[in-house]
PDB file of C-alpha atoms in Angstrom:
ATOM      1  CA  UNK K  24       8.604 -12.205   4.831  1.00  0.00           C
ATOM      2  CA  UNK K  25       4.904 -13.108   4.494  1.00  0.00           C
ATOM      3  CA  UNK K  26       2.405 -10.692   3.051  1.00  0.00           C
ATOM      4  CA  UNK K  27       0.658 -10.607   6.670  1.00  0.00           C
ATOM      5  CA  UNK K  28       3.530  -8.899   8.181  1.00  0.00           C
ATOM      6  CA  UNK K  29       3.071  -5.540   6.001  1.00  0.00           C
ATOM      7  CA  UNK K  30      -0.665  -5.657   6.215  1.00  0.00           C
ATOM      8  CA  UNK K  31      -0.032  -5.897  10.208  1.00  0.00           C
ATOM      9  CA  UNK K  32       2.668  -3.277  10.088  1.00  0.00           C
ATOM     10  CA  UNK K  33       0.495  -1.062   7.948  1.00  0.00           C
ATOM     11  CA  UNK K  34      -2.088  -1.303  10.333  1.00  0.00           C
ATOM     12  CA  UNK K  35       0.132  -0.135  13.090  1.00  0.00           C
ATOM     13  CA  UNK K  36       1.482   2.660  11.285  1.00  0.00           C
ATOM     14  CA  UNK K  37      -2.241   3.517  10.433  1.00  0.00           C
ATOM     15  CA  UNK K  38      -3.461   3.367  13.630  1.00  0.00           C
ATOM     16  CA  UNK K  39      -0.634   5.947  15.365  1.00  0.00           C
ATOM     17  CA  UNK K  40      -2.288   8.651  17.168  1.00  0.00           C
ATOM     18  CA  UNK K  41      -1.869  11.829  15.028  1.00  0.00           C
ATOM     19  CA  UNK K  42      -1.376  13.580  18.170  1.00  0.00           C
ATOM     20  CA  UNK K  43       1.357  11.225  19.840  1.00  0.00           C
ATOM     21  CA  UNK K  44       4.228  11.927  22.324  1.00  0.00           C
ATOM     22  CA  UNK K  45       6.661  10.460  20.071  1.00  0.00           C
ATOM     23  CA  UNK K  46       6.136  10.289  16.271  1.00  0.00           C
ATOM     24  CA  UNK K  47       8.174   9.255  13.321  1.00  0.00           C
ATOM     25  CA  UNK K  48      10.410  11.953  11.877  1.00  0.00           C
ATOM     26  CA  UNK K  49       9.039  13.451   8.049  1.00  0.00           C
ATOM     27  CA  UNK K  50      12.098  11.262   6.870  1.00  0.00           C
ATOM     28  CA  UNK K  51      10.536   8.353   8.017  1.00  0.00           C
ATOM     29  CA  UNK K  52       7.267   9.085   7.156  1.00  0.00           C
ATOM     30  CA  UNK K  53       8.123   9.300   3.347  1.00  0.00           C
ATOM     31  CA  UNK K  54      10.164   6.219   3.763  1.00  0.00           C
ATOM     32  CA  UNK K  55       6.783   4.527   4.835  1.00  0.00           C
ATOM     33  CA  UNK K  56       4.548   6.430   2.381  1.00  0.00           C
ATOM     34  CA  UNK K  57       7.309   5.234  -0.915  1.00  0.00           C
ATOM     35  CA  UNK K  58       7.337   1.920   0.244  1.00  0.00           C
ATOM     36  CA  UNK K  59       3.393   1.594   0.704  1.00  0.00           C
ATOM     37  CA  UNK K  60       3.053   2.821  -2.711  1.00  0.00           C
ATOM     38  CA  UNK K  61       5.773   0.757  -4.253  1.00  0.00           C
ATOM     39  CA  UNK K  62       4.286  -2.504  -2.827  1.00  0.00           C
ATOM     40  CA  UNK K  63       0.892  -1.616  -3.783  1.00  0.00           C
ATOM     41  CA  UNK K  64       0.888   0.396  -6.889  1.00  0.00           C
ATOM     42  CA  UNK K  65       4.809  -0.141  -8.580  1.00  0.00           C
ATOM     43  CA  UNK K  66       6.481   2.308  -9.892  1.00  0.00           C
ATOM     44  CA  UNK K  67       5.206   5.792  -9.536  1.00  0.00           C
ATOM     45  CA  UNK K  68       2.818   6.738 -12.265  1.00  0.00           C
ATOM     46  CA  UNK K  69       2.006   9.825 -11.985  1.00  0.00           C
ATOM     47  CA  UNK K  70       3.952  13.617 -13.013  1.00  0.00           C
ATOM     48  CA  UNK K  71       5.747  14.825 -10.278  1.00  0.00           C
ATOM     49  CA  UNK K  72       3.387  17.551  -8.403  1.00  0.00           C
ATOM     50  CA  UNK K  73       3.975  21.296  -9.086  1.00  0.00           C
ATOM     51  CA  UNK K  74       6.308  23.991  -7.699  1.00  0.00           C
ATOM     52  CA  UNK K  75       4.318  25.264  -4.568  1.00  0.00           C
ATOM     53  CA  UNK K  76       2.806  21.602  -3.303  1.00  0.00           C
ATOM     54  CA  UNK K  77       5.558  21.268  -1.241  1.00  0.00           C
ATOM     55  CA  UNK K  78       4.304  18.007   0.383  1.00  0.00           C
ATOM     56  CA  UNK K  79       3.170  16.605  -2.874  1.00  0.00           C
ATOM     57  CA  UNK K  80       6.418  16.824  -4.156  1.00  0.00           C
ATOM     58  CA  UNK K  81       8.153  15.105  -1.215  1.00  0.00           C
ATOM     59  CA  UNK K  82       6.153  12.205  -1.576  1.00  0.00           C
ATOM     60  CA  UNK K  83       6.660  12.093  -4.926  1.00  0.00           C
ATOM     61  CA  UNK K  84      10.509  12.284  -4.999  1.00  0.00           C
ATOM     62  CA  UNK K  85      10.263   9.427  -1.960  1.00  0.00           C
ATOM     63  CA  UNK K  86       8.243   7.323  -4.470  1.00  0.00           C
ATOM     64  CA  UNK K  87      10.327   7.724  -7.553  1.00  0.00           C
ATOM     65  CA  UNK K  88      13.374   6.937  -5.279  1.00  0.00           C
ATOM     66  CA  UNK K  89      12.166   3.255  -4.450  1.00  0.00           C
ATOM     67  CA  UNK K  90      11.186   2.714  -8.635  1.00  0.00           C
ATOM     68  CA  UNK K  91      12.220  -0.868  -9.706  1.00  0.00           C
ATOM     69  CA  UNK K  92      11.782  -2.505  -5.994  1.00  0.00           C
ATOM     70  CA  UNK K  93       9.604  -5.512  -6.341  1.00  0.00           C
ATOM     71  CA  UNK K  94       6.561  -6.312  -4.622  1.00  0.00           C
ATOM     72  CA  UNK K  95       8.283  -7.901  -1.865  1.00  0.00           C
ATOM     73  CA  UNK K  96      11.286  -5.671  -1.653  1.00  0.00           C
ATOM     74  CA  UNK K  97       9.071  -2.703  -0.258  1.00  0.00           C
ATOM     75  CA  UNK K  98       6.982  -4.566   1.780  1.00  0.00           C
ATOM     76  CA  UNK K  99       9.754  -6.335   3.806  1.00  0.00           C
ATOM     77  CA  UNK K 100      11.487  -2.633   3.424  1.00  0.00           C
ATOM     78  CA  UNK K 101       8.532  -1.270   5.125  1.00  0.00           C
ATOM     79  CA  UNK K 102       8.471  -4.069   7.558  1.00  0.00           C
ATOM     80  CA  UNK K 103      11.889  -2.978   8.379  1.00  0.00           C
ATOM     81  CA  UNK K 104      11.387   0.846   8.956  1.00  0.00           C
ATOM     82  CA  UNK K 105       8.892   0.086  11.254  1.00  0.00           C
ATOM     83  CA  UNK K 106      10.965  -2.015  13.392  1.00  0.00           C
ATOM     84  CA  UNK K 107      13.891   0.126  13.231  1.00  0.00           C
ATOM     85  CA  UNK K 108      11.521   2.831  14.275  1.00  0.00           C
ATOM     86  CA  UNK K 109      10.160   1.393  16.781  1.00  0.00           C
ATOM     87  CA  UNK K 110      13.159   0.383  18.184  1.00  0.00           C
ATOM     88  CA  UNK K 111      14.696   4.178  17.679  1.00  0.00           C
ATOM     89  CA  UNK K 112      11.528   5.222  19.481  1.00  0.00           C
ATOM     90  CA  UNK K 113      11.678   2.702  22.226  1.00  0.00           C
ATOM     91  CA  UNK K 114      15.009   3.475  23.137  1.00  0.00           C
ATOM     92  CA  UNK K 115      14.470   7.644  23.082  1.00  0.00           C
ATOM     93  CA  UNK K 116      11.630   6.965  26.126  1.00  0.00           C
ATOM     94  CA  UNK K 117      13.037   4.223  28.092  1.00  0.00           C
ATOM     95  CA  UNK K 118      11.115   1.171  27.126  1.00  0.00           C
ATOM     96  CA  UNK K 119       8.280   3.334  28.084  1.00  0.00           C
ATOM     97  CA  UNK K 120       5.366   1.886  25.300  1.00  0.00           C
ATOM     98  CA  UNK K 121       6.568  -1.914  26.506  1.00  0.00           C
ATOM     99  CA  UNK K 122       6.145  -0.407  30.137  1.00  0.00           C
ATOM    100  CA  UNK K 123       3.136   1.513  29.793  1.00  0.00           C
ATOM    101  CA  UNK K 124       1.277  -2.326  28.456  1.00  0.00           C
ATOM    102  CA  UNK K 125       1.160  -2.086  25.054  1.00  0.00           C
ATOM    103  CA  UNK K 126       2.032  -5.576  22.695  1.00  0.00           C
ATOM    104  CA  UNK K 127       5.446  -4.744  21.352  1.00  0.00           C
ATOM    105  CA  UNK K 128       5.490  -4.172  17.630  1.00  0.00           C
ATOM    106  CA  UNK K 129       8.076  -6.760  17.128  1.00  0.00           C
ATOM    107  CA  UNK K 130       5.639  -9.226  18.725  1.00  0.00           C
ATOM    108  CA  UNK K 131       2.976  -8.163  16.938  1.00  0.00           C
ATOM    109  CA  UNK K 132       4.698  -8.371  13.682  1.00  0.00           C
ATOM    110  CA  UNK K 133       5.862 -11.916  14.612  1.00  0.00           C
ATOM    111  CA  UNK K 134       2.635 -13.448  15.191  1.00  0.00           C
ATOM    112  CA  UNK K 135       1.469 -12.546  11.931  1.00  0.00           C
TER     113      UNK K 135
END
């Protein structure tokens, strides 16, 4: 998988309305965020967060679950959560963000 495809995919992940009808689950949000890192950091490098940063710590753990994927391993992992979600999401409303115009991620991801 080329190097375009994340950079596209992290764009569209980037770009999702905060305020969406439909939005990945926390789940797959760390999956996204400890993949990200992983591709473009390594292996997490920093002390795990303390006791009350709740969020901190999530991401964290999510981070330090992914240590020893290559480079290309969490990009074409990230690549592939965003499909999957997509296609998760797509089914939940119908085919409703192919209906309502928008490119579909999968051909979006393919032309890059």
């Amino acid at each position: 998988m080329s190097n375009a495809k994340f950079e596209k995919a992290v764009k569209i992940v980037q770009g999702l309305p905060q305020d969406g009808p439909v939005q990945p689950s926390n789940e797959e949000k760390l999956k996204f965020y400890a993949y990200y890192k992983q591709a473009t950091v390594g292996d997490v490098n920093t002390p795990r967060p303390g006791m009350l940063d709740f969020t901190g710590k999530a991401k964290w753990d999510a981070w330090n679950e992914v240590k020893g994927t290559s480079k290309e391993d969490a990009e074409n992992k990230y690549v592939e959560t965003l499909v999957a979600v997509r296609i998760i999401i797509d089914t939940l409303i119908g085919g409703s963000l192919t209906a309502a115009g928008d490119q579909t991620l999968l051909d979006e991801l393919n032309a890059a």
